[in-house]
Amino acid sequence: MSSEIIVPAESGHPGLPAAEPGKWARLWSEIKKNKVSYYFLAPFLILFTIFTIVPIIMSVVLSFSYYNIIETPRFIGFSNYKLLFVDDDIFLQAVGITLKFAFITGPVGYILAFLLAWLISQIPQRFRFFYTLCFYLPSITSAVAMSVVWLYFFAGDRKGLLNHWLIQLGILNEPYLFLQNVDSIVPVIIIVSLWMNMGVGFLAFLAGLQNVPGDLYEAGSIDGIKYRWQQLWYITVPSVKPQLLFGAVMQVVSSLTVFDVSMRLVGFPSPLYAGHTIMAHLFDYAFTRFEMGYASAIAVLLFFLMFGLNRLIFRVLGRD
Amino acid sequence: MHKIKLRRIDFGGIFLYLFLTVFGLLMLLPLIYMAVTALKPTSELFLFPPRFFVVNPTLINFRDLLLITGTSAVPFSRFIFNSIIVTSGIVLGGVVISAMAAYPLAKHNMPFRSFIFNMIVAALMFSPLVLQIPQYLLISRSGLMNTYWAMILPYLAAPMGMFLMTQFLRQLPDALLEAARIDGASEWRVFWVIVMPMLKPAIATFALFSFISAWNDPYPSMVYTTVQEMKTLPLAIQTISGGVGVVARVGTLAAASFLMIIPTILVFVITQRMVLQTMAHSGLKE
């Protein structure tokens, strides 16, 4: 309600100043009347401005400059972006790897999280905790801590558990270098990421599914719904749509920023840049070469990629 | 007729449990393997053929862990201490700041309310990782490098916390708040005495998420610190492993990793009931 008063006042500011002085005065008195509300918001908004809004503006500004921390930034127009798309083959490769990764782990992880949450919601309450724990625990572990397990599991010699099993089964004759071979690096990162990917979305689904009103299902069975999958598709999915949207947003953000797993498993930079993601490229330029302007251009692109994709998801899923 | 129907339901049920149990245990396998490796004596670590389980469990790896001083004479306990300071700073500070922001956004009706809320929710749609460069410049210019502040301040205003708490608070009735105001309580008092206790499930949820990400995040100490004694656990573990791909000191490394994962599991087990209560209100709408 309040926003309806604000929006026109804000957008049409210097154009008609004398026309409506009452509007500004009214707004100001509204703000003064509610000053306690703003006191409550102040700590959050101050920190949010310093560490989120200002950095967004800084990133955009820096992305048009050459800046190496020592000299003052020098304005160079669109050169960074031109360099990224025309000359930087490794960046284009990183975009390819990131998208390949995101288009597999994103949807697969998302659907898997939802299906598992749905299956868990089908069993009695008292057994749910154990299964929730099984599926959620991997995602609260850190990539760094788990690397000790994965490095050993995928190790390229006979002591590697996976190689050992595959040789025993007769599938392989000699150990395969899972972590060094260009062909297997992305699949390995995908598998490990899927394993630790249930995350926030899974919990949101689980909670949403518990709260679907039971009489919806009764009404459904009267209307002729017989099978569980029909129930799932016609009743359950529509009732947890807000949670689905939330989960999708979280999934996009996490799929596009993979870096930890790749860095810990295949190294940084990875062999022939086969596990090089956009995030890895950003980190490389920002904190090993200190080319902040160039790295900012990468950050800005990644920012718009995430934001754009999420807006798209909202368009598609958010419609009623 | 009735009997047949019963049997069919049982069948599906058995399959459901079988699937969930097998898949669930498969998911746990890497974690079990880590725990088992942490208990292995050196003689069992480099066996050929490799063995999954441990035969003679020992705690020697944990003892080694506390005794090794790394490459720069910083004891391992120092890293644990750093992690605890940084994580508790982020979790406690983040909870209070988010709750304070959520209260007016959910229960007051002041100008710019929906603008502020939408702005913060928009921040959920990208990862703060892309803001690392300017954040680094801000921290280094303000002389906060190598302090705990550098690792805490940028993470305090968490959009996720504000979002979860606002959504949770919105569906709670106003009656209690009104009653307290009529009794003459100030907004500040209403917030601490009534709103904070009501928010408990949302606080537990956000505390869980915030704890997990702060505890596991290697970036702050990678970027904002240059001296060994300010590093946190994720980075210390990287140091113990002696760089990427090196498989030496597997036992010690597994012990360190195991110690690092235990707190996150405990926090989840403690908060899980309240988490599900809160996440039911986490839906996003256009």
Coordinates of C-alpha atoms in Angstrom, one line a residue:
Chain A
M1 CA 0.0 0.0 0.0
S2 CA 2.7 2.4 1.0
S3 CA 4.7 1.6 -2.1
E4 CA 1.8 2.9 -4.2
I5 CA 2.4 6.3 -2.7
I6 CA 6.1 6.2 -3.1
V7 CA 6.7 4.9 -6.6
P8 CA 5.3 7.8 -8.6
A9 CA 6.9 10.3 -6.2
E10 CA 10.2 8.7 -6.7
S11 CA 10.2 8.3 -10.4
G12 CA 8.9 11.7 -11.3
H13 CA 11.3 13.7 -9.2
P14 CA 12.6 17.0 -10.6
G15 CA 10.1 17.2 -13.4
L16 CA 7.2 18.6 -11.5
P17 CA 8.6 19.9 -8.3
A18 CA 6.1 22.7 -7.4
A19 CA 3.1 20.8 -8.6
E20 CA 2.8 18.5 -5.7
P21 CA 4.6 19.8 -2.6
G22 CA 2.0 18.0 -0.4
K23 CA 3.1 14.6 -1.6
W24 CA 6.7 15.1 -0.5
A25 CA 5.7 16.6 2.8
R26 CA 3.4 13.7 3.4
L27 CA 6.1 11.2 2.6
W28 CA 8.5 12.9 4.9
S29 CA 6.1 12.9 7.8
E30 CA 5.3 9.3 7.1
I31 CA 9.0 8.5 7.3
K32 CA 9.4 10.5 10.5
K33 CA 6.5 8.8 12.0
N34 CA 8.0 5.4 11.3
K35 CA 11.6 6.3 12.2
V36 CA 11.8 3.4 14.7
S37 CA 11.2 1.0 11.8
Y38 CA 14.2 2.5 10.0
Y39 CA 16.4 2.2 13.1
F40 CA 15.7 -1.5 13.1
L41 CA 16.6 -1.8 9.5
A42 CA 19.7 0.4 9.7
P43 CA 22.4 -2.2 10.7
F44 CA 21.3 -4.5 7.9
L45 CA 20.9 -1.8 5.3
I46 CA 24.2 -0.1 6.1
L47 CA 26.2 -3.4 5.8
F48 CA 24.1 -4.4 2.8
T49 CA 25.0 -1.1 1.1
I50 CA 28.7 -1.3 1.9
F51 CA 29.2 -5.0 1.0
T52 CA 26.6 -5.6 -1.7
I53 CA 25.3 -2.5 -3.4
V54 CA 28.6 -0.6 -3.5
P55 CA 30.5 -3.7 -4.7
I56 CA 28.0 -4.2 -7.6
I57 CA 28.6 -0.6 -8.7
M58 CA 32.3 -0.9 -8.2
S59 CA 32.4 -4.1 -10.3
V60 CA 30.7 -2.5 -13.2
V61 CA 32.9 0.6 -13.1
L62 CA 36.1 -1.4 -12.7
S63 CA 35.1 -3.7 -15.6
F64 CA 35.7 -0.7 -17.9
S65 CA 39.1 -0.1 -16.6
Y66 CA 42.6 -1.4 -16.4
Y67 CA 43.5 -1.9 -12.7
N68 CA 46.3 -3.8 -11.2
I69 CA 46.0 -2.6 -7.6
I70 CA 49.3 -0.7 -7.7
E71 CA 48.5 2.0 -10.3
T72 CA 45.3 4.0 -10.3
P73 CA 42.6 2.5 -12.5
R74 CA 42.7 3.7 -16.1
F75 CA 39.5 3.9 -18.2
I76 CA 39.7 1.7 -21.3
G77 CA 36.1 1.4 -22.4
F78 CA 34.9 -2.0 -23.6
S79 CA 38.4 -3.4 -24.1
N80 CA 38.1 -6.0 -21.3
Y81 CA 34.9 -7.3 -22.7
K82 CA 36.3 -7.4 -26.2
L83 CA 39.3 -9.3 -25.0
L84 CA 37.1 -11.8 -23.1
F85 CA 35.0 -12.7 -26.1
V86 CA 37.5 -12.4 -28.9
D87 CA 40.9 -13.2 -27.6
D88 CA 40.6 -15.2 -24.4
D89 CA 40.1 -18.8 -25.6
I90 CA 40.4 -20.1 -22.1
F91 CA 37.5 -17.9 -20.9
L92 CA 35.3 -19.3 -23.7
Q93 CA 36.3 -22.8 -22.7
A94 CA 35.5 -21.9 -19.1
V95 CA 32.0 -20.7 -20.2
G96 CA 31.5 -24.0 -22.1
I97 CA 32.6 -26.1 -19.1
T98 CA 30.4 -24.1 -16.7
L99 CA 27.4 -24.3 -18.9
K100 CA 27.9 -28.0 -19.5
F101 CA 28.2 -28.5 -15.8
A102 CA 25.3 -26.3 -14.9
F103 CA 22.9 -27.9 -17.5
I104 CA 23.6 -31.3 -16.1
T105 CA 23.9 -30.8 -12.3
G106 CA 21.2 -28.1 -12.2
P107 CA 18.2 -30.0 -13.6
V108 CA 19.4 -33.4 -12.4
G109 CA 20.2 -32.2 -8.9
Y110 CA 16.9 -30.3 -8.7
I111 CA 14.7 -33.1 -9.9
L112 CA 16.5 -35.6 -7.7
A113 CA 16.1 -33.4 -4.7
F114 CA 12.4 -33.0 -5.3
L115 CA 11.8 -36.7 -6.0
L116 CA 13.7 -37.8 -2.9
A117 CA 11.9 -35.2 -0.8
W118 CA 8.6 -36.6 -2.2
L119 CA 9.5 -40.2 -1.5
I120 CA 10.5 -39.3 2.1
S121 CA 7.1 -37.5 2.5
Q122 CA 5.4 -40.8 1.6
I123 CA 6.7 -42.6 4.7
P124 CA 5.6 -42.3 8.3
Q125 CA 6.9 -39.3 10.2
R126 CA 9.1 -41.3 12.7
F127 CA 11.2 -42.8 9.9
R128 CA 11.7 -39.6 8.0
F129 CA 14.5 -38.1 10.1
F130 CA 16.9 -41.0 9.3
Y131 CA 16.5 -40.6 5.5
T132 CA 16.6 -36.8 5.6
L133 CA 19.9 -37.2 7.4
C134 CA 21.2 -39.6 4.8
F135 CA 20.5 -37.3 1.9
Y136 CA 21.2 -34.0 3.5
L137 CA 24.4 -34.8 5.3
P138 CA 26.6 -34.8 2.2
S139 CA 25.6 -31.2 1.4
I140 CA 26.6 -29.9 4.7
T141 CA 30.2 -31.2 4.4
S142 CA 32.8 -29.0 2.9
A143 CA 34.4 -29.6 -0.5
V144 CA 37.8 -29.2 1.2
A145 CA 37.2 -31.7 3.9
M146 CA 35.7 -34.3 1.5
S147 CA 38.6 -34.0 -1.0
V148 CA 40.5 -36.5 1.1
V149 CA 37.9 -39.2 0.3
W150 CA 37.4 -38.3 -3.3
L151 CA 41.2 -38.0 -4.1
Y152 CA 41.6 -41.5 -2.8
F153 CA 38.5 -42.9 -4.4
F154 CA 39.4 -41.6 -7.9
A155 CA 43.1 -42.0 -7.5
G156 CA 44.9 -42.9 -10.7
D157 CA 46.9 -45.8 -9.4
R158 CA 45.9 -49.3 -8.3
K159 CA 45.3 -48.0 -4.8
G160 CA 42.5 -45.9 -6.0
L161 CA 39.3 -47.5 -4.8
L162 CA 37.3 -47.0 -8.1
N163 CA 40.2 -48.3 -10.2
H164 CA 40.6 -51.3 -8.0
W165 CA 37.0 -52.2 -8.2
L166 CA 36.8 -51.7 -12.0
I167 CA 39.9 -53.8 -12.5
Q168 CA 38.5 -56.6 -10.3
L169 CA 35.3 -56.6 -12.2
G170 CA 37.3 -56.9 -15.4
I171 CA 36.0 -53.6 -16.9
L172 CA 39.5 -52.0 -17.0
N173 CA 42.8 -53.6 -17.6
E174 CA 44.9 -50.8 -16.2
P175 CA 44.2 -47.9 -13.9
Y176 CA 42.5 -45.0 -15.5
L177 CA 43.7 -41.5 -14.6
F178 CA 40.3 -40.1 -13.6
L179 CA 41.6 -36.8 -12.2
Q180 CA 44.2 -36.1 -14.9
N181 CA 42.4 -37.2 -18.0
V182 CA 40.7 -34.4 -19.9
D183 CA 37.7 -36.6 -20.7
S184 CA 36.9 -37.6 -17.2
I185 CA 37.5 -34.4 -15.3
V186 CA 34.1 -32.8 -15.9
P187 CA 32.1 -36.1 -15.2
V188 CA 34.0 -36.5 -11.9
I189 CA 33.2 -33.0 -10.9
I190 CA 29.6 -33.5 -11.8
I191 CA 29.3 -36.7 -9.8
V192 CA 30.9 -35.2 -6.7
S193 CA 28.8 -32.0 -7.0
L194 CA 25.6 -34.0 -7.4
W195 CA 26.5 -36.0 -4.3
M196 CA 26.8 -32.8 -2.2
N197 CA 24.0 -30.9 -3.9
M198 CA 20.8 -31.6 -2.0
G199 CA 21.1 -28.4 0.0
V200 CA 18.6 -25.8 0.9
G201 CA 16.2 -26.7 -1.9
F202 CA 15.8 -30.2 -0.6
L203 CA 14.8 -28.9 2.8
A204 CA 12.4 -26.4 1.3
F205 CA 10.7 -29.2 -0.7
L206 CA 10.6 -31.5 2.3
A207 CA 8.9 -28.8 4.4
G208 CA 6.6 -27.8 1.7
L209 CA 5.5 -31.3 1.0
Q210 CA 4.7 -31.9 4.7
N211 CA 2.3 -29.0 4.7
V212 CA 0.2 -29.9 1.6
P213 CA -3.3 -30.1 3.1
G214 CA -4.6 -33.7 3.2
D215 CA -8.1 -32.9 2.0
L216 CA -6.6 -31.9 -1.4
Y217 CA -5.7 -35.5 -1.9
E218 CA -9.2 -36.7 -0.8
A219 CA -10.8 -34.3 -3.2
G220 CA -8.4 -35.6 -5.9
S221 CA -9.4 -39.2 -5.3
I222 CA -13.0 -38.3 -5.7
D223 CA -12.2 -36.6 -9.0
G224 CA -10.7 -39.8 -10.2
I225 CA -7.0 -39.7 -9.4
K226 CA -5.9 -43.3 -9.0
Y227 CA -2.1 -43.5 -9.1
R228 CA 0.6 -41.9 -7.0
W229 CA 2.2 -40.2 -10.0
Q230 CA -1.1 -38.5 -10.9
Q231 CA -1.4 -37.3 -7.3
L232 CA 2.2 -36.0 -7.6
W233 CA 1.7 -34.2 -10.9
Y234 CA -1.8 -32.8 -10.4
I235 CA -1.9 -32.0 -6.7
T236 CA 1.5 -32.1 -5.0
V237 CA 3.5 -30.1 -7.6
P238 CA 1.1 -27.2 -7.9
S239 CA 0.8 -26.9 -4.1
V240 CA 4.5 -26.6 -3.5
K241 CA 5.2 -24.3 -6.4
P242 CA 6.6 -21.4 -4.2
Q243 CA 9.1 -23.8 -2.7
L244 CA 9.9 -25.2 -6.2
L245 CA 10.7 -21.6 -7.3
F246 CA 12.9 -21.0 -4.3
G247 CA 14.8 -24.3 -4.9
A248 CA 15.3 -23.4 -8.5
V249 CA 16.8 -20.1 -7.7
M250 CA 19.2 -21.6 -5.2
Q251 CA 20.1 -24.3 -7.7
V252 CA 21.0 -21.8 -10.4
V253 CA 23.2 -19.9 -8.1
S254 CA 25.1 -22.9 -6.9
S255 CA 25.4 -24.6 -10.3
L256 CA 27.0 -21.5 -11.9
T257 CA 29.5 -20.9 -9.2
V258 CA 31.2 -24.3 -9.0
F259 CA 34.8 -23.9 -8.2
D260 CA 35.7 -25.5 -4.8
V261 CA 35.2 -29.0 -6.0
S262 CA 37.1 -28.5 -9.2
M263 CA 39.9 -26.8 -7.4
R264 CA 40.3 -29.5 -4.7
L265 CA 40.0 -32.5 -7.0
V266 CA 41.8 -31.6 -10.2
G267 CA 43.8 -28.7 -9.1
F268 CA 44.0 -25.0 -10.0
P269 CA 44.6 -24.5 -12.9
S270 CA 43.5 -27.9 -13.9
P271 CA 45.2 -30.1 -16.5
L272 CA 44.7 -28.4 -19.9
Y273 CA 42.1 -26.2 -18.2
A274 CA 39.7 -29.2 -18.5
G275 CA 38.0 -28.3 -15.1
H276 CA 38.3 -24.5 -15.5
T277 CA 35.0 -22.9 -14.6
I278 CA 34.1 -19.2 -15.0
M279 CA 34.6 -18.8 -11.2
A280 CA 38.1 -20.4 -11.5
H281 CA 38.9 -17.9 -14.3
L282 CA 37.7 -15.0 -12.2
F283 CA 39.8 -16.2 -9.3
D284 CA 42.8 -16.7 -11.5
Y285 CA 42.8 -13.1 -12.8
A286 CA 41.7 -11.5 -9.6
F287 CA 43.9 -13.1 -7.0
T288 CA 46.9 -14.6 -8.7
R289 CA 47.4 -12.1 -11.5
F290 CA 45.8 -9.1 -9.8
E291 CA 44.2 -7.9 -13.0
M292 CA 41.2 -6.5 -11.2
G293 CA 39.6 -4.7 -14.1
Y294 CA 39.6 -7.8 -16.3
A295 CA 38.4 -10.0 -13.4
S296 CA 35.6 -7.5 -12.7
A297 CA 34.4 -7.9 -16.3
I298 CA 34.2 -11.7 -15.7
A299 CA 32.3 -11.0 -12.5
V300 CA 29.9 -8.7 -14.2
L301 CA 29.1 -11.2 -16.9
L302 CA 28.6 -14.0 -14.3
F303 CA 26.4 -11.7 -12.3
F304 CA 24.2 -11.0 -15.3
L305 CA 24.1 -14.7 -16.3
M306 CA 22.8 -15.7 -12.9
F307 CA 20.4 -12.8 -12.6
G308 CA 19.1 -13.3 -16.1
L309 CA 18.6 -17.0 -15.7
N310 CA 16.7 -16.5 -12.5
R311 CA 14.5 -13.9 -14.0
L312 CA 13.7 -16.4 -16.8
I313 CA 12.9 -19.0 -14.2
F314 CA 10.5 -16.6 -12.5
R315 CA 8.9 -15.9 -15.9
V316 CA 8.4 -19.6 -16.6
L317 CA 7.7 -21.1 -13.2
G318 CA 6.3 -18.0 -11.4
R319 CA 3.2 -17.7 -13.6
D320 CA 0.0 -18.7 -12.0
Chain B
M1 CA -10.5 -58.6 -2.7
H2 CA -9.5 -56.6 0.3
K3 CA -6.5 -58.9 0.9
I4 CA -5.1 -58.4 -2.6
K5 CA -5.3 -54.6 -2.3
L6 CA -3.4 -54.8 1.0
R7 CA -0.7 -56.9 -0.4
R8 CA -0.2 -54.6 -3.4
I9 CA 0.3 -51.6 -1.1
D10 CA 2.8 -53.5 1.0
F11 CA 4.7 -54.3 -2.2
G12 CA 5.1 -50.7 -3.2
G13 CA 6.0 -49.8 0.4
I14 CA 8.8 -52.4 0.6
F15 CA 10.2 -51.2 -2.7
L16 CA 10.1 -47.6 -1.4
Y17 CA 12.0 -48.5 1.8
L18 CA 14.4 -50.6 -0.1
F19 CA 15.2 -47.9 -2.6
L20 CA 15.5 -45.2 0.0
T21 CA 17.7 -47.3 2.3
V22 CA 20.1 -48.5 -0.4
F23 CA 20.3 -45.0 -1.9
G24 CA 20.6 -43.4 1.5
L25 CA 23.4 -45.7 2.6
L26 CA 25.2 -45.1 -0.7
M27 CA 25.1 -41.4 0.0
L28 CA 26.6 -41.9 3.4
L29 CA 29.4 -44.2 2.1
P30 CA 31.9 -41.4 1.5
L31 CA 31.3 -40.1 5.0
I32 CA 31.7 -43.5 6.5
Y33 CA 34.8 -44.0 4.6
M34 CA 36.3 -40.8 5.9
A35 CA 35.5 -41.7 9.5
V36 CA 37.0 -45.2 8.9
T37 CA 40.2 -43.7 7.3
A38 CA 40.7 -41.4 10.3
L39 CA 40.9 -44.4 12.5
K40 CA 43.3 -46.4 10.4
P41 CA 46.9 -46.9 11.5
T42 CA 49.7 -46.1 9.0
S43 CA 50.1 -49.8 8.1
E44 CA 46.6 -50.0 6.8
L45 CA 46.5 -46.7 4.9
F46 CA 48.6 -47.7 2.0
L47 CA 47.6 -51.3 1.7
F48 CA 47.3 -53.1 -1.6
P49 CA 44.7 -54.1 -2.5
P50 CA 42.9 -51.2 -0.8
R51 CA 40.6 -52.1 2.0
F52 CA 37.5 -50.2 2.9
F53 CA 37.1 -50.9 6.6
V54 CA 39.6 -50.6 9.4
V55 CA 40.9 -53.7 11.2
N56 CA 42.9 -52.2 14.0
P57 CA 41.3 -48.9 14.8
T58 CA 43.6 -46.3 16.5
L59 CA 43.4 -42.7 17.5
I60 CA 47.0 -42.0 16.5
N61 CA 45.9 -39.8 13.6
F62 CA 44.1 -37.4 15.9
R63 CA 47.1 -37.2 18.2
D64 CA 49.3 -36.5 15.2
L65 CA 47.0 -33.8 14.1
L66 CA 47.2 -31.9 17.4
L67 CA 51.0 -32.4 17.4
I68 CA 51.9 -31.3 13.9
T69 CA 52.6 -27.6 13.7
G70 CA 52.2 -27.3 9.9
T71 CA 54.8 -25.5 7.9
S72 CA 54.9 -22.4 9.9
A73 CA 54.8 -23.4 13.6
V74 CA 51.2 -22.5 14.1
P75 CA 49.4 -25.2 16.2
F76 CA 46.3 -26.8 14.7
S77 CA 44.3 -25.6 17.7
R78 CA 44.9 -22.1 16.6
F79 CA 43.0 -22.8 13.3
I80 CA 40.1 -24.3 15.3
F81 CA 40.0 -21.2 17.5
N82 CA 40.0 -18.9 14.4
S83 CA 37.2 -20.9 12.8
I84 CA 35.1 -20.8 16.0
I85 CA 35.6 -17.0 16.4
V86 CA 34.8 -16.2 12.8
T87 CA 31.8 -18.6 12.5
S88 CA 30.2 -17.6 15.8
G89 CA 30.7 -13.9 14.9
I90 CA 28.9 -14.4 11.5
V91 CA 26.1 -16.6 13.0
L92 CA 25.3 -14.5 16.1
G93 CA 25.8 -11.1 14.4
G94 CA 23.9 -12.3 11.3
V95 CA 21.0 -13.6 13.3
V96 CA 20.5 -10.4 15.3
I97 CA 20.9 -8.1 12.3
S98 CA 18.6 -10.1 10.1
A99 CA 16.0 -10.4 12.8
M100 CA 16.1 -6.7 13.4
A101 CA 15.6 -6.1 9.7
A102 CA 12.8 -8.7 9.4
Y103 CA 10.7 -7.3 12.2
P104 CA 9.8 -3.9 10.5
L105 CA 9.7 -5.5 7.0
A106 CA 7.1 -8.1 8.2
K107 CA 5.1 -6.2 10.8
H108 CA 5.4 -2.4 10.2
N109 CA 3.9 -0.4 7.4
M110 CA 6.4 2.3 6.5
P111 CA 7.3 4.0 3.2
F112 CA 9.8 2.0 1.0
R113 CA 8.9 -1.2 2.8
S114 CA 8.3 -3.4 -0.3
F115 CA 11.1 -1.6 -2.2
I116 CA 13.6 -2.6 0.5
F117 CA 12.3 -6.1 0.7
N118 CA 12.4 -6.7 -3.1
M119 CA 15.9 -5.2 -3.3
I120 CA 17.2 -7.6 -0.7
V121 CA 15.4 -10.6 -2.2
A122 CA 17.0 -9.8 -5.5
A123 CA 20.3 -10.3 -3.9
L124 CA 19.3 -14.0 -3.3
M125 CA 19.5 -14.4 -7.1
F126 CA 23.3 -14.2 -7.4
S127 CA 26.1 -15.5 -5.4
P128 CA 28.1 -13.1 -3.3
L129 CA 31.2 -14.8 -4.8
V130 CA 31.0 -12.4 -7.8
L131 CA 31.4 -9.5 -5.4
Q132 CA 34.7 -10.8 -4.1
I133 CA 36.9 -8.3 -5.9
P134 CA 35.4 -5.0 -4.7
Q135 CA 34.9 -6.5 -1.3
Y136 CA 38.6 -7.3 -1.2
L137 CA 39.5 -3.8 -2.3
L138 CA 37.2 -2.3 0.4
I139 CA 38.7 -4.5 3.1
S140 CA 42.3 -3.9 2.0
R141 CA 41.9 -0.2 1.7
S142 CA 40.3 0.1 5.1
G143 CA 43.2 -1.6 6.7
L144 CA 41.1 -4.6 8.0
M145 CA 43.3 -7.2 6.3
N146 CA 44.4 -10.0 8.7
T147 CA 41.7 -9.2 11.3
Y148 CA 38.7 -11.2 12.3
W149 CA 36.5 -8.2 11.2
A150 CA 37.6 -8.8 7.6
M151 CA 36.3 -12.3 7.7
I152 CA 33.0 -11.4 9.5
L153 CA 31.7 -8.0 8.4
P154 CA 31.1 -8.8 4.7
Y155 CA 28.9 -11.8 5.6
L156 CA 26.7 -10.2 8.3
A157 CA 24.0 -8.8 6.1
A158 CA 22.7 -12.1 4.7
P159 CA 19.7 -11.8 2.3
M160 CA 18.8 -15.4 3.1
G161 CA 18.4 -14.6 6.8
M162 CA 16.3 -11.6 6.2
F163 CA 14.1 -13.5 3.7
L164 CA 13.5 -16.5 5.9
M165 CA 12.7 -14.5 9.0
T166 CA 10.4 -12.0 7.2
Q167 CA 8.4 -14.8 5.6
F168 CA 8.2 -16.7 8.9
L169 CA 7.1 -13.6 10.8
R170 CA 4.5 -12.6 8.3
Q171 CA 2.3 -15.6 9.0
L172 CA 2.4 -15.1 12.8
P173 CA -0.6 -13.2 14.3
D174 CA -0.2 -9.6 15.4
A175 CA -2.3 -10.0 18.5
L176 CA 0.6 -10.4 20.9
L177 CA 2.4 -7.4 19.5
E178 CA -0.7 -5.2 19.8
A179 CA -1.2 -6.4 23.4
A180 CA 2.3 -5.5 24.3
R181 CA 2.1 -2.1 22.7
I182 CA -1.1 -1.3 24.6
D183 CA 0.7 -2.2 27.8
G184 CA 3.2 0.5 26.9
A185 CA 6.1 -1.6 25.7
S186 CA 8.6 0.2 23.4
E187 CA 9.2 -1.3 19.9
W188 CA 12.7 -2.3 21.1
R189 CA 11.2 -4.2 24.0
V190 CA 8.5 -5.8 21.8
F191 CA 11.3 -7.0 19.6
W192 CA 13.4 -8.7 22.2
V193 CA 10.6 -10.0 24.5
I194 CA 8.0 -11.1 21.9
V195 CA 9.3 -11.2 18.4
M196 CA 12.6 -12.9 19.1
P197 CA 11.1 -15.9 21.0
M198 CA 8.4 -16.3 18.2
L199 CA 11.1 -16.3 15.6
K200 CA 12.9 -19.2 17.2
P201 CA 12.4 -21.8 14.4
A202 CA 13.5 -19.3 11.7
I203 CA 16.5 -18.3 13.7
A204 CA 17.5 -22.0 14.1
T205 CA 17.1 -22.4 10.4
F206 CA 19.2 -19.4 9.4
A207 CA 21.7 -20.3 12.1
L208 CA 22.1 -23.7 10.5
F209 CA 22.6 -22.4 7.0
S210 CA 24.9 -19.6 8.1
F211 CA 26.9 -21.9 10.3
I212 CA 27.4 -24.4 7.5
S213 CA 28.5 -21.8 4.9
A214 CA 30.7 -19.9 7.3
W215 CA 32.4 -23.0 8.7
N216 CA 33.1 -24.5 5.3
D217 CA 34.0 -21.4 3.3
P218 CA 37.7 -21.3 2.4
Y219 CA 37.5 -17.9 0.6
P220 CA 37.5 -15.4 3.4
S221 CA 40.7 -16.6 4.9
M222 CA 42.2 -17.2 1.4
V223 CA 41.5 -13.7 0.3
Y224 CA 41.5 -11.5 3.5
T225 CA 44.4 -13.0 5.4
T226 CA 48.0 -13.3 4.5
V227 CA 49.5 -14.6 7.7
Q228 CA 49.3 -18.3 8.8
E229 CA 48.0 -17.6 12.3
M230 CA 44.8 -16.0 11.0
K231 CA 43.8 -18.8 8.7
T232 CA 40.7 -20.9 9.4
L233 CA 40.1 -24.6 9.3
P234 CA 39.3 -25.2 5.6
L235 CA 42.5 -23.5 4.6
A236 CA 44.5 -25.2 7.3
I237 CA 43.3 -28.6 6.0
Q238 CA 44.5 -27.6 2.6
T239 CA 47.9 -26.8 4.1
I240 CA 48.1 -30.2 5.8
S241 CA 47.4 -32.0 2.6
G242 CA 50.5 -30.4 1.2
G243 CA 48.8 -29.1 -1.9
V244 CA 46.4 -30.5 -4.4
G245 CA 46.7 -34.1 -5.4
V246 CA 49.2 -35.1 -2.8
V247 CA 48.0 -38.2 -1.0
A248 CA 50.6 -38.1 1.8
R249 CA 49.4 -37.9 5.4
V250 CA 46.0 -39.3 4.4
G251 CA 45.3 -40.4 8.0
T252 CA 46.0 -37.0 9.6
L253 CA 44.1 -35.3 6.8
A254 CA 41.1 -37.6 7.3
A255 CA 41.2 -37.0 11.0
A256 CA 41.2 -33.2 10.4
S257 CA 38.4 -33.4 7.9
F258 CA 36.4 -35.6 10.2
L259 CA 36.8 -33.1 13.0
M260 CA 35.7 -30.4 10.7
I261 CA 32.5 -32.2 9.6
I262 CA 31.3 -33.2 13.1
P263 CA 30.1 -29.8 14.2
T264 CA 28.0 -29.3 11.1
I265 CA 26.3 -32.7 11.6
L266 CA 25.6 -31.8 15.3
V267 CA 24.1 -28.4 14.4
F268 CA 21.8 -30.1 11.8
V269 CA 20.6 -32.8 14.1
I270 CA 19.8 -30.2 16.8
T271 CA 18.0 -27.8 14.5
Q272 CA 16.3 -30.1 12.0
R273 CA 12.8 -30.1 13.4
M274 CA 12.6 -26.3 13.5
V275 CA 14.2 -26.1 10.1
L276 CA 11.4 -27.9 8.4
Q277 CA 8.9 -25.7 10.2
T278 CA 10.5 -22.6 8.8
M279 CA 11.3 -23.9 5.3
A280 CA 7.6 -24.4 4.7
H281 CA 7.3 -20.6 4.5
S282 CA 10.4 -20.2 2.2
G283 CA 8.3 -20.0 -1.0
L284 CA 9.1 -17.4 -3.6
K285 CA 6.2 -15.7 -5.4
E286 CA 6.3 -13.5 -8.5

